[in-house]
Amino acid sequence: SSKDGRSSPDAGLCRVGKGPKKKAVRLAGARLAEALAAVRLADPRVYDDCDQVRAACQAVLASSRVTLPQLLRYMGQVSEPAWHRFMTGVGSAAGADSGVYRAAYVWLEKLRVLEQRPEPPWRVRVRTAHPNGLWLAPGPRH
């Protein structure tokens, strides 16, 4: 992603090597899972809402880097029914009480860190407005 939040031609690439001429490598499948397992997040708090997490998951699956069964396994043995319940939710808090929300966010954040992509501008705004992260439960029901 670029600084203005739009996708860049380098989206989905991991930079390896030293110096300005780093080689871009696109990791997928088991190699991606292995690389992500080594990533440690400095900040475990969640700063994306459910709609943002769902959209990012759909983008990863559309890229064909991982299959749905692989993604569910990499996120920590998430069940397919739980995944589908979360993914069919509509609204920024729909699914916030699901373990899939947190597991998907952490996996996606590790991917962002691995690929050395900067935080999108909207996340920087959320981090400033909610320094303790977003609530991991839905709001009141009406």
Tab-separated table of C-alpha atoms in Angstrom:
chain	number	residue	atom	x	y	z
A	1	SER	CA	0.000	0.000	0.000
A	2	SER	CA	1.130	3.504	-0.624
A	3	LYS	CA	1.011	6.318	1.938
A	4	ASP	CA	-2.334	7.515	0.590
A	5	GLY	CA	-3.906	4.105	1.295
A	6	ARG	CA	-4.029	2.915	-2.327
A	7	SER	CA	-2.461	-0.360	-3.337
A	8	SER	CA	0.966	-0.148	-4.901
A	9	PRO	CA	2.550	-2.485	-7.443
A	10	ASP	CA	4.712	-3.824	-4.603
A	11	ALA	CA	1.737	-4.858	-2.431
A	12	GLY	CA	2.115	-8.465	-1.319
A	13	LEU	CA	5.886	-8.562	-1.690
A	14	CYS	CA	8.418	-9.254	1.022
A	15	ARG	CA	11.725	-7.413	0.761
A	16	VAL	CA	14.824	-9.473	1.492
A	17	GLY	CA	18.465	-8.558	1.450
A	18	LYS	CA	20.397	-5.484	2.521
A	19	GLY	CA	20.784	-2.094	0.956
A	20	PRO	CA	18.689	-0.250	-1.598
A	21	LYS	CA	18.564	-3.145	-4.096
A	22	LYS	CA	16.543	-5.563	-1.990
A	23	LYS	CA	15.054	-8.476	-3.877
A	24	ALA	CA	11.237	-8.713	-3.797
A	25	VAL	CA	9.958	-12.180	-2.943
A	26	ARG	CA	6.320	-13.199	-2.978
A	27	LEU	CA	5.824	-15.808	-0.281
A	28	ALA	CA	2.810	-18.098	-0.453
A	29	GLY	CA	1.414	-21.234	1.138
A	30	ALA	CA	3.652	-23.103	3.582
A	31	ARG	CA	6.615	-20.738	3.066
A	32	LEU	CA	4.387	-17.796	3.987
A	33	ALA	CA	3.088	-19.607	7.082
A	34	GLU	CA	6.632	-20.409	8.191
A	35	ALA	CA	7.768	-16.802	7.754
A	36	LEU	CA	4.706	-15.435	9.588
A	37	ALA	CA	5.235	-17.815	12.515
A	38	ALA	CA	8.542	-16.065	13.180
A	39	VAL	CA	6.976	-12.568	13.258
A	40	ARG	CA	6.378	-11.174	16.744
A	41	LEU	CA	4.013	-8.228	17.079
A	42	ALA	CA	5.135	-5.400	19.337
A	43	ASP	CA	1.539	-4.207	19.835
A	44	PRO	CA	-1.110	-6.928	20.237
A	45	ARG	CA	-4.041	-4.484	20.337
A	46	VAL	CA	-6.622	-4.473	17.527
A	47	TYR	CA	-6.995	-1.280	15.479
A	48	ASP	CA	-9.087	-2.485	12.502
A	49	ASP	CA	-12.842	-2.936	12.678
A	50	CYS	CA	-14.596	-6.113	11.552
A	51	ASP	CA	-15.433	-4.782	8.076
A	52	GLN	CA	-11.773	-3.886	7.465
A	53	VAL	CA	-10.606	-7.326	8.623
A	54	ARG	CA	-13.184	-9.060	6.402
A	55	ALA	CA	-12.118	-6.996	3.365
A	56	ALA	CA	-8.432	-7.724	3.990
A	57	CYS	CA	-9.134	-11.459	4.352
A	58	GLN	CA	-11.067	-11.461	1.088
A	59	ALA	CA	-8.172	-9.682	-0.639
A	60	VAL	CA	-5.650	-12.255	0.627
A	61	LEU	CA	-7.832	-15.131	-0.532
A	62	ALA	CA	-8.428	-13.461	-3.916
A	63	SER	CA	-4.656	-13.139	-4.384
A	64	SER	CA	-4.374	-16.969	-4.370
A	65	ARG	CA	-1.458	-16.801	-1.928
A	66	VAL	CA	-3.281	-19.131	0.441
A	67	THR	CA	-6.357	-21.300	0.258
A	68	LEU	CA	-9.167	-20.983	2.787
A	69	PRO	CA	-8.209	-24.228	4.600
A	70	GLN	CA	-4.592	-23.021	4.828
A	71	LEU	CA	-5.653	-19.602	6.126
A	72	LEU	CA	-7.900	-21.139	8.791
A	73	ARG	CA	-5.070	-23.436	9.898
A	74	TYR	CA	-2.526	-20.594	9.965
A	75	MET	CA	-4.879	-18.466	12.074
A	76	GLY	CA	-4.903	-21.153	14.751
A	77	GLN	CA	-7.284	-23.915	13.741
A	78	VAL	CA	-10.258	-21.600	13.131
A	79	SER	CA	-13.318	-23.665	12.206
A	80	GLU	CA	-14.972	-23.139	8.854
A	81	PRO	CA	-18.448	-22.516	10.386
A	82	ALA	CA	-16.980	-19.821	12.688
A	83	TRP	CA	-15.171	-18.303	9.691
A	84	HIS	CA	-18.363	-18.152	7.634
A	85	ARG	CA	-20.343	-16.613	10.518
A	86	PHE	CA	-17.704	-13.891	10.862
A	87	MET	CA	-17.347	-13.289	7.124
A	88	THR	CA	-21.103	-12.948	6.551
A	89	GLY	CA	-21.395	-10.252	9.207
A	90	VAL	CA	-22.199	-6.726	8.082
A	91	GLY	CA	-21.081	-3.689	10.030
A	92	SER	CA	-17.963	-2.509	11.784
A	93	ALA	CA	-18.775	-4.378	15.027
A	94	ALA	CA	-20.536	-7.428	13.562
A	95	GLY	CA	-18.359	-10.323	14.668
A	96	ALA	CA	-16.269	-8.379	17.179
A	97	ASP	CA	-16.992	-11.033	19.804
A	98	SER	CA	-15.765	-13.818	17.502
A	99	GLY	CA	-12.355	-15.379	18.001
A	100	VAL	CA	-12.017	-15.262	14.218
A	101	TYR	CA	-11.854	-11.439	14.361
A	102	ARG	CA	-8.802	-11.351	16.612
A	103	ALA	CA	-7.099	-14.325	14.930
A	104	ALA	CA	-7.566	-12.822	11.469
A	105	TYR	CA	-6.402	-9.380	12.601
A	106	VAL	CA	-3.217	-10.795	14.145
A	107	TRP	CA	-2.472	-12.882	11.033
A	108	LEU	CA	-3.035	-9.899	8.737
A	109	GLU	CA	-0.929	-7.627	10.931
A	110	LYS	CA	1.922	-10.150	10.895
A	111	LEU	CA	1.656	-10.201	7.099
A	112	ARG	CA	1.872	-6.389	6.988
A	113	VAL	CA	4.940	-6.411	9.265
A	114	LEU	CA	6.610	-9.221	7.292
A	115	GLU	CA	6.107	-7.351	4.023
A	116	GLN	CA	7.364	-4.137	5.634
A	117	ARG	CA	4.281	-2.200	4.564
A	118	PRO	CA	3.516	0.981	6.511
A	119	GLU	CA	0.344	1.294	8.522
A	120	PRO	CA	-2.481	2.762	6.434
A	121	PRO	CA	-3.422	6.372	7.288
A	122	TRP	CA	-6.817	5.375	8.675
A	123	ARG	CA	-5.174	2.988	11.154
A	124	VAL	CA	-2.859	5.740	12.368
A	125	ARG	CA	-5.989	7.844	13.038
A	126	VAL	CA	-7.668	4.947	14.903
A	127	ARG	CA	-4.511	4.322	16.954
A	128	THR	CA	-4.492	8.006	17.959
A	129	ALA	CA	-8.217	8.066	18.796
A	130	HIS	CA	-8.194	4.669	20.572
A	131	PRO	CA	-4.703	4.107	22.050
A	132	ASN	CA	-5.905	0.963	23.872
A	133	GLY	CA	-7.282	-0.547	20.663
A	134	LEU	CA	-10.859	-1.224	19.608
A	135	TRP	CA	-13.309	-3.157	21.779
A	136	LEU	CA	-13.433	-6.834	20.943
A	137	ALA	CA	-17.174	-7.103	21.522
A	138	PRO	CA	-20.198	-5.777	19.659
A	139	GLY	CA	-21.968	-2.644	20.814
A	140	PRO	CA	-25.437	-2.561	22.336
A	141	ARG	CA	-28.149	-4.205	20.269
A	142	HIS	CA	-31.292	-2.283	19.430
